[in-house]
Coordinates of C-alpha atoms and ligand atoms in Angstrom, one line a residue:
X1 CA 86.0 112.4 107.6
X2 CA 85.9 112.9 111.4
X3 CA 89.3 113.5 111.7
X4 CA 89.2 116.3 108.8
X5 CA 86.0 118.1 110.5
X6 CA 87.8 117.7 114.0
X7 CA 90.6 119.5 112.9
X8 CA 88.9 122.2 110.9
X9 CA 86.6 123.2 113.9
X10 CA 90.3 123.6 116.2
X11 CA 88.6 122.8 118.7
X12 CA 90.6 119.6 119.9
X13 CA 90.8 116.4 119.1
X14 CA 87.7 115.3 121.4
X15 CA 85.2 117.9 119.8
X16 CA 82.4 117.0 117.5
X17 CA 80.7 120.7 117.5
X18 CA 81.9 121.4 114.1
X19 CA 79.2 119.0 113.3
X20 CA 76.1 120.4 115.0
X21 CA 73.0 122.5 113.2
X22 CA 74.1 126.2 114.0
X23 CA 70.8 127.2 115.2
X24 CA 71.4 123.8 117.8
X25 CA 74.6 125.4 118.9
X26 CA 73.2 129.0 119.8
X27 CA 70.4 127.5 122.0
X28 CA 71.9 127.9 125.9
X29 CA 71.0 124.8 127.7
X30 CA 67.9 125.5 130.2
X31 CA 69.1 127.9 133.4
X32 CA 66.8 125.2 135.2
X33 CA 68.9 122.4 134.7
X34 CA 72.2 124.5 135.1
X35 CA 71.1 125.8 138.6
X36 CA 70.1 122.5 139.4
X37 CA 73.0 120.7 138.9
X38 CA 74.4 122.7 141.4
X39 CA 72.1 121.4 144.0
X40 CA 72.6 117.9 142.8
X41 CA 74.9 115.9 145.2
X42 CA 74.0 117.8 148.3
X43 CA 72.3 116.5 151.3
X44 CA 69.6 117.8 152.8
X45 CA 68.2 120.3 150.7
X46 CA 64.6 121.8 150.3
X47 CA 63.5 121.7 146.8
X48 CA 61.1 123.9 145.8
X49 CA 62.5 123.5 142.4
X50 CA 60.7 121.4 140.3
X51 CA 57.6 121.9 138.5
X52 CA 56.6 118.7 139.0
X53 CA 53.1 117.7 141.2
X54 CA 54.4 115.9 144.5
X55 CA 51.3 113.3 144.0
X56 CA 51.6 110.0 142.4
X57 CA 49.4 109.4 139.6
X58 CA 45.9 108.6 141.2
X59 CA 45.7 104.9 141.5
X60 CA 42.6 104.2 139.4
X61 CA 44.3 105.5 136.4
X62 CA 47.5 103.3 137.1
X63 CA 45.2 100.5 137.4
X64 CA 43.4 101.3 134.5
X65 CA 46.8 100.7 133.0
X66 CA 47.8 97.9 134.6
X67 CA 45.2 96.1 133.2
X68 CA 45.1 97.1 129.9
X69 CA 49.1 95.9 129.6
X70 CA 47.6 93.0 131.0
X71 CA 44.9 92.4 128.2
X72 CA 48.3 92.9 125.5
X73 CA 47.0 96.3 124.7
X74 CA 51.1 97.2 123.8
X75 CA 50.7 98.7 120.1
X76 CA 50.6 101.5 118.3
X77 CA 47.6 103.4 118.1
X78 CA 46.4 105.4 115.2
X79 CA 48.5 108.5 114.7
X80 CA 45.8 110.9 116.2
X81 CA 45.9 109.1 119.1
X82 CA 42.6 107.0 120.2
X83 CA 39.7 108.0 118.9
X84 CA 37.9 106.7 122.6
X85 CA 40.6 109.4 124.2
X86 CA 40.0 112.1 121.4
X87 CA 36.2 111.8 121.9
X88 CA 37.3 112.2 125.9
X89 CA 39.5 115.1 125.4
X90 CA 37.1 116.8 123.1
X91 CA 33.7 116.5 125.8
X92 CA 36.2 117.4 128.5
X93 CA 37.1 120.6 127.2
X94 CA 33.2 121.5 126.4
X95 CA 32.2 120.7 129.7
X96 CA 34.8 122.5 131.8
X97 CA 36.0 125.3 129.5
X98 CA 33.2 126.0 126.7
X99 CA 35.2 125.1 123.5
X100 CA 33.7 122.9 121.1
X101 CA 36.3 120.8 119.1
X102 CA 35.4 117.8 116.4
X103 CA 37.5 114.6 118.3
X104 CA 38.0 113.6 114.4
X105 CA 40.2 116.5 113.0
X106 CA 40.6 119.0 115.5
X107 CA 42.5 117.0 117.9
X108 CA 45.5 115.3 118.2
X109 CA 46.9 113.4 121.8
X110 CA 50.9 114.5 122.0
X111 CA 53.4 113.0 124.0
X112 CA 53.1 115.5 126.5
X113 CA 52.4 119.4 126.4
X114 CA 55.4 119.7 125.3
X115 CA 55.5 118.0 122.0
X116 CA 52.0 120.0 121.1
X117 CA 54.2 123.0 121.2
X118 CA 56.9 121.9 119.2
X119 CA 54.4 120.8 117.4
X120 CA 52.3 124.3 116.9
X121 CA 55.5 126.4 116.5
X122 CA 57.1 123.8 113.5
X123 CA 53.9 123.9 111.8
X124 CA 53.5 127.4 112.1
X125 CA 57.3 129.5 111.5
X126 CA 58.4 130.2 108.1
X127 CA 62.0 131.6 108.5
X128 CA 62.0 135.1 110.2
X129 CA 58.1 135.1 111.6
X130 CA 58.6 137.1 115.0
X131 CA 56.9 135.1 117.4
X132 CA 56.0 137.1 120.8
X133 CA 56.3 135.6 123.7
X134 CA 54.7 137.5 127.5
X135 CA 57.5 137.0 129.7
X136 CA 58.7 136.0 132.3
X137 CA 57.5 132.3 130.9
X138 CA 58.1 129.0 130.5
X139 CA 61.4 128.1 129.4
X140 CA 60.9 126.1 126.4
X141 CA 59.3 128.4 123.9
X142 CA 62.1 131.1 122.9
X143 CA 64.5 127.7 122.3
X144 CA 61.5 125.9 120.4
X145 CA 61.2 128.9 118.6
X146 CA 64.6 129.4 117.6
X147 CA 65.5 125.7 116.5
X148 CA 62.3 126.4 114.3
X149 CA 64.1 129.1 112.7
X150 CA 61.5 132.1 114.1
X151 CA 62.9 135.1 115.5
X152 CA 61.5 135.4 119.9
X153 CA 60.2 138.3 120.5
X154 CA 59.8 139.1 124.4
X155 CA 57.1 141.4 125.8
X156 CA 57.7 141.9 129.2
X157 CA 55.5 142.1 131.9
X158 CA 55.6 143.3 135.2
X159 CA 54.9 142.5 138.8
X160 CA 52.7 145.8 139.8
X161 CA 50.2 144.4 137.2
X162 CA 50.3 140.9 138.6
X163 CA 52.4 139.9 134.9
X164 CA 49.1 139.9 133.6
X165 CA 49.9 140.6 129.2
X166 CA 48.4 144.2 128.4
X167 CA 47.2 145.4 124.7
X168 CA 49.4 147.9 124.9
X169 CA 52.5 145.9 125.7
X170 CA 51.7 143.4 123.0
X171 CA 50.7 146.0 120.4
X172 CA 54.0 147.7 121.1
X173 CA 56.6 145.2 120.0
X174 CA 53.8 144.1 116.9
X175 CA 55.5 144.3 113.5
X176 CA 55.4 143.6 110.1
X177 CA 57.0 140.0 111.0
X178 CA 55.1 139.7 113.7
X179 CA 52.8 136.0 113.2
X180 CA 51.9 134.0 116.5
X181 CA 51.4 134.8 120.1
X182 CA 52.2 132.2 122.9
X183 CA 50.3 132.6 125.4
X184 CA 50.6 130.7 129.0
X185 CA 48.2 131.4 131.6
X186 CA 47.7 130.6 134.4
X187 CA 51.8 131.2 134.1
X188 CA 54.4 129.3 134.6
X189 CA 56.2 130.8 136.5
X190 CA 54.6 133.9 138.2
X191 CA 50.8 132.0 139.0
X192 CA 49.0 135.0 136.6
X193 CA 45.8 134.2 135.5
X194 CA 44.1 136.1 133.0
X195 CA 39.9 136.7 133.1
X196 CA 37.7 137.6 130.8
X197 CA 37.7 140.7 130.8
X198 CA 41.5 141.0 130.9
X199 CA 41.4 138.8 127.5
X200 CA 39.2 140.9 125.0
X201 CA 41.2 143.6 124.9
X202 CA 44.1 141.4 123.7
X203 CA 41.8 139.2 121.7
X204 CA 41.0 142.7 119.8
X205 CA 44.9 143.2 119.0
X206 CA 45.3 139.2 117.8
X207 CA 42.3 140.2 115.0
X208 CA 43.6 143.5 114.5
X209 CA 47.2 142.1 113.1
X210 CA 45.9 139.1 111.8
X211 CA 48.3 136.8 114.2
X212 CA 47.4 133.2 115.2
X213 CA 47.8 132.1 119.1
X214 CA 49.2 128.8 120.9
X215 CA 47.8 129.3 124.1
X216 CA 49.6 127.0 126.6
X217 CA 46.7 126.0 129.2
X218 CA 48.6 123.1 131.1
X219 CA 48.0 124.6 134.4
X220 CA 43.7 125.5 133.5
X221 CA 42.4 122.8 136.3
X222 CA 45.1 124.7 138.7
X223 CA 43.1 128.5 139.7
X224 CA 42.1 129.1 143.3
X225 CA 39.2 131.6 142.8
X226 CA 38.2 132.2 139.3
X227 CA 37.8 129.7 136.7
X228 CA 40.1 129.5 133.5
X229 CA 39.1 131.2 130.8
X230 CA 40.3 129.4 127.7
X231 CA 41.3 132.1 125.1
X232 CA 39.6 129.8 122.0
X233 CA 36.6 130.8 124.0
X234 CA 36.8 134.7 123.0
X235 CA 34.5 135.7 120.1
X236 CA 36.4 134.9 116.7
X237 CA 39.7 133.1 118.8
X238 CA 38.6 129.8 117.8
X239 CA 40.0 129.1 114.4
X240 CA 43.2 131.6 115.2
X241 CA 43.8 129.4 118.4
X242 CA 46.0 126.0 119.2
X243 CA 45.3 125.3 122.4
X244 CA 47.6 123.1 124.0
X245 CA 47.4 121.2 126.8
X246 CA 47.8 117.8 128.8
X247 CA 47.5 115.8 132.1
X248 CA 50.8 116.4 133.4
X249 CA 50.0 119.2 136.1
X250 CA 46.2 118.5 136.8
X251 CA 46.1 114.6 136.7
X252 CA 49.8 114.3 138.3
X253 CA 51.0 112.6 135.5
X254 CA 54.5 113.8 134.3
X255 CA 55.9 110.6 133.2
X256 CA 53.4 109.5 131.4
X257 CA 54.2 112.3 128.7
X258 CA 50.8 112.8 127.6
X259 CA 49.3 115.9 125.9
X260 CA 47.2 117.2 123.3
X261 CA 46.5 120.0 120.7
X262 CA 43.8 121.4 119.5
X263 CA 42.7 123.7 116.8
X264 CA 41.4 124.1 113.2
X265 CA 41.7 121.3 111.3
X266 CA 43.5 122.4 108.6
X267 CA 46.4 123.3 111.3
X268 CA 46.0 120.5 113.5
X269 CA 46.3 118.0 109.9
X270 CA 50.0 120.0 109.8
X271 CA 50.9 119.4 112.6
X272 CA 50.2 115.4 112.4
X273 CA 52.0 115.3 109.5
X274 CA 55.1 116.3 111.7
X275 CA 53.7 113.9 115.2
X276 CA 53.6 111.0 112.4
X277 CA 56.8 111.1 110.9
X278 CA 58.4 111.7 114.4
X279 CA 57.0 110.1 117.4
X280 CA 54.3 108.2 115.3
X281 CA 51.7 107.9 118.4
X282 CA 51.7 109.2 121.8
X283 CA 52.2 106.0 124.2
X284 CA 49.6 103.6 124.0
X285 CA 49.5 103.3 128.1
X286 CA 49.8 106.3 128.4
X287 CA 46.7 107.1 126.1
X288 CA 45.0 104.6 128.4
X289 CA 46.0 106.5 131.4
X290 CA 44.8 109.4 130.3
X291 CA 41.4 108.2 128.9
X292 CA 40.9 107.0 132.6
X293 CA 42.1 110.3 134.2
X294 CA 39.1 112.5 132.0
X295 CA 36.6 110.0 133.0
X296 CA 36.9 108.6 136.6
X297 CA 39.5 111.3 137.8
X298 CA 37.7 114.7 138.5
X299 CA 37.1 114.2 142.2
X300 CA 40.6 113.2 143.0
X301 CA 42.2 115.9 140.9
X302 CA 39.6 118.2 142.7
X303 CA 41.4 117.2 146.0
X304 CA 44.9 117.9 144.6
X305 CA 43.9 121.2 143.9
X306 CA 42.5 122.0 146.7
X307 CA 45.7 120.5 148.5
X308 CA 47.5 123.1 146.1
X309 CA 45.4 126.3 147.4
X310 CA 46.2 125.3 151.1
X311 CA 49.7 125.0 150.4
X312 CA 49.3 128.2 147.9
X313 CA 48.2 129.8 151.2
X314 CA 50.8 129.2 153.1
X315 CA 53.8 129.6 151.1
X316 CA 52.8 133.2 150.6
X317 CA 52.2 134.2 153.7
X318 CA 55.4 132.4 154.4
X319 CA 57.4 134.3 152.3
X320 CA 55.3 137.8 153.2
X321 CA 56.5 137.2 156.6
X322 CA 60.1 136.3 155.7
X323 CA 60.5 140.0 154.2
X324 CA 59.8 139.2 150.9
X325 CA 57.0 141.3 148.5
X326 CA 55.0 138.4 147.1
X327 CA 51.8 139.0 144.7
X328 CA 49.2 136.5 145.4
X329 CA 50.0 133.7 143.0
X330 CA 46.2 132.7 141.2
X331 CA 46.8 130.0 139.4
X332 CA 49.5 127.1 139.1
X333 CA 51.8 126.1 141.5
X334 CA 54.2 128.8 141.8
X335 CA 55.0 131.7 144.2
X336 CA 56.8 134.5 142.5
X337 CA 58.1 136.8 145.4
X338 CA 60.5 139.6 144.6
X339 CA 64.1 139.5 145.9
X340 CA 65.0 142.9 144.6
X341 CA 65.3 144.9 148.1
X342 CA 67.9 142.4 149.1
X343 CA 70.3 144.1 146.6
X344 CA 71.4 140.3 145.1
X345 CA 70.5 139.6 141.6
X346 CA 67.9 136.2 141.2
X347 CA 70.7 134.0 140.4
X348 CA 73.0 135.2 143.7
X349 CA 69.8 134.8 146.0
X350 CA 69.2 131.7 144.5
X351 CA 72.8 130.5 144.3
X352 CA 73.3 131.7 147.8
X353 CA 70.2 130.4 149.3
X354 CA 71.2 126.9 147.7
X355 CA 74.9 127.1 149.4
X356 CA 74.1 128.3 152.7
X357 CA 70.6 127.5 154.1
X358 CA 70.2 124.6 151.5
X359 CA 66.5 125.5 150.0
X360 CA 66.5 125.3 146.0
X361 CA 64.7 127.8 144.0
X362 CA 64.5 129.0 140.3
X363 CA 66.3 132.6 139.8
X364 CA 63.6 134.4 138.5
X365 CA 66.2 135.6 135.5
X366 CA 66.1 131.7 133.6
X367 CA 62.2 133.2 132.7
X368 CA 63.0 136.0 130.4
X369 CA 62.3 139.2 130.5
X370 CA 60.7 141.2 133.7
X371 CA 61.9 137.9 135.3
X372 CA 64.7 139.2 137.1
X373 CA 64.4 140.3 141.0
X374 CA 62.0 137.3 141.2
X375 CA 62.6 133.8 142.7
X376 CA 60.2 131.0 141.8
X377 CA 59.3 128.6 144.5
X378 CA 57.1 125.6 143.5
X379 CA 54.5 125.0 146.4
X380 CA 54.1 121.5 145.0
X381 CA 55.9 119.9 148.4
X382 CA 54.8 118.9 151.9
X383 CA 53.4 121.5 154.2
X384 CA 56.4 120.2 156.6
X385 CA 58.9 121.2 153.9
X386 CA 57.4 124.6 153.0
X387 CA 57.4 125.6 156.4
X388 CA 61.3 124.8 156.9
X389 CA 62.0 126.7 153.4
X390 CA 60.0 129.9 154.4
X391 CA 61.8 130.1 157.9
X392 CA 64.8 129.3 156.2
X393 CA 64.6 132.1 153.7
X394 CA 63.3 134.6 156.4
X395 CA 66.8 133.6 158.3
X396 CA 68.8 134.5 155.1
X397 CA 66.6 137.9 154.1
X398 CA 67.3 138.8 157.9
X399 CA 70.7 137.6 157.8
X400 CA 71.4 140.1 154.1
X401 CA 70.0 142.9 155.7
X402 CA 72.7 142.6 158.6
X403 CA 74.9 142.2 155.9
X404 CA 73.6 145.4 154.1
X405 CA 74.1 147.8 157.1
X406 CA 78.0 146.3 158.1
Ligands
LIG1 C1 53.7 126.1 131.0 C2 54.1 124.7 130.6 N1 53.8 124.2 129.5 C3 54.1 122.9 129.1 C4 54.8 122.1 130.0 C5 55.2 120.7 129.5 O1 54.5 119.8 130.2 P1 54.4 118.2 129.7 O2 55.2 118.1 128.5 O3 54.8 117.4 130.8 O4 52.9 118.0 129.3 C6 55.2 122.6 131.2 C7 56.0 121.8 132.2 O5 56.6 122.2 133.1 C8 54.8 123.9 131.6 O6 55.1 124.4 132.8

């Protein structure tokens, strides 16, 4: 049977493609990983690459950990994850961002953010829903979308307005297909945060065309001036909202995978039926972990933040005195400056930038629309290193302007 599909795909003897889901086979893989196995092999180079915390996990929650492996505590755990952590979860989010959500059926502990949005979206997409998606944004939800079989719908949004989503620019691509909104602030990847105020006009178009939200709030712990404002908190969000979330970002825990979603019961019940015929339970330690995290971890995560605005700080000034226009990143840890004067799309910059001064950054085209003319730099490394790469890349804008007027 393998020979015979071999052969009818033509593609040579070695290929196996012939097999693969054609929604599987359209999905590019991410512009993240391609740039960055470019860098890989090099010596030397200044990553400001990943979005990954530069913090180990705190050591009271490894501990924690530790000693519950010690104790045997190695099973599964019910499906929803533990109630202990869903009771945890659900006090944390009253306390810090107002919403109210019953730890016994409107909350479910996912193996990361990640899996929450998987998650959301396969619960949520009957074949052909539009899904709209403010970009530039985090690279997982047009694929996610797309293996789901919805149809991504981008709504662009722009630098001069600090890529903050507008009613009008969401109201504009709304149609008749239109069902969910993702929404991701503060963003990944330009640092927008959204207030209040900003919100209600948007909250206004969501009941207006009757469409449901995933709001991605990974980075909430991570603004440097106002506080997050969770969009389930809007009047009449709550029951149109999954919010999803997780400790990855705030508690510096990325490989522990742990994450969680929350919404209506009757949505979040959906979605377990999916988490419990796929991944069964988030990770026991891991639950443990992040049980410890909500309830001993506050001050420590309070430091890392902090850490992040001093480094936030710098990086933009850094790049503001390299040459580059750079909007004051709120929220995350990402700088977004603009690369357009240079004349060099985001991927040559980038590319270039890699090859010959040896600092890594994400061409700001692998975010989607509006995300071209953009780099992203991660702040999330030392203040040694982030002072190299902003000299570094003043060197290379100087050295491109030379170029420009050979
Ligand atoms: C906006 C956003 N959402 C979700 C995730 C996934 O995080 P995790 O699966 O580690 O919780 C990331 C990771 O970079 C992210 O940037």
């Amino acid at each position: 049977m393998i020979t015979n599909k071999t052969q009818q795909s033509g593609a040579g003897s070695n290929s196996m493609s012939s097999y693969l889901a054609p929604l599987v086979q359209q999905i590019q893989p991410s512009g993240i990983r391609k740039f960055f196995d470019l860098a890989a092999g090099s010596k030397d180079i200044i990553s400001l690459g990943v979005g990954e915390p530069d913090f180990k996990t705190p050591w009271h929650v490894r501990e924690a950990c530790v000693y519950s492996l010690e104790r045997g505590f190695t099973g599964y755990t019910s499906n929803a994850g533990m109630p202990e952590l869903r009771e945890g979860i659900a006090k944390y989010l009253q306390t810090r961002f107002a919403v109210e959500y019953n730890p016994e059926n409107q909350i479910i502990a996912t193996v990361g953010g990640s899996e929450a949005i998987d998650l959301a979206l396969r619960a949520l997409i009957s074949p052909g829903d539009e899904i709209l998606i403010p970009e530039p944004c985090y690279i997982s939800y047009s694929p996610i979308t797309a293996i789901g079989g919805g149809i991504p719908v981008g709504i662009e949004t722009f630098g001069e307005n600090n890529f903050k989503l507008t009613a009008e620019g969401l109201e504009a691509k709304i149609t008749p297909r239109s069902k969910i909104l993702i929404l991701c602030y503060p963003s990944n990847p330009t640092g927008a945060i959204m207030s209040r105020e900003d919100w209600e006009p948007i909250a206004k178009v969501v009941e207006k065309h009757d469409l449901i939200v995933i709001s991605d709030e990974i980075y909430a712990e991570l603004t440097y001036g106002s506080n997050h404002v969770s969009f389930a908190s809007l009047p009449g969000m709550f029951d149109r909202t999954i919010l999803v979330s997780g400790f990855s970002k705030a508690f510096a825990m990325t490989g522990w995978r742990m994450g969680y979603a929350c919404g209506h019961s009757d949505l979040i019940s959906a979605m377990l039926k999916i988490h419990q015929y796929t991944v069964m339970c988030a990770p026991s330690m891991g639950q443990v972990a992040a049980l410890e995290a909500l309830t001993n971890g506050m001050e420590e995560k309070d430091r890392m933040v902090d850490s992040y605005n001093q480094r936030r700080r710098l990086i933009v000034k850094g790049l503001r005195d390299a040459g580059l226009e750079c909007h004051e990143p709120q929220g995350a840890f990402y700088a977004f400056p603009s690369i357009r004067h240079t004349g060099l799309s985001s991927d040559e910059f980038a590319q270039r930038l890699l090859r010959e001064y040896k600092v890594a950054a994400v061409p700001g085209s692998v975010f989607g629309l509006g995300g071209e003319g953009y780099l992203r730099c991660s702040y999330a490394t030392s203040v040694a290193q982030l002072n190299e790469a902003v000299e570094r890349i003043g060197v290379f804008v100087r050295q491109l302007e030379q170029e420009r007027t050979e």
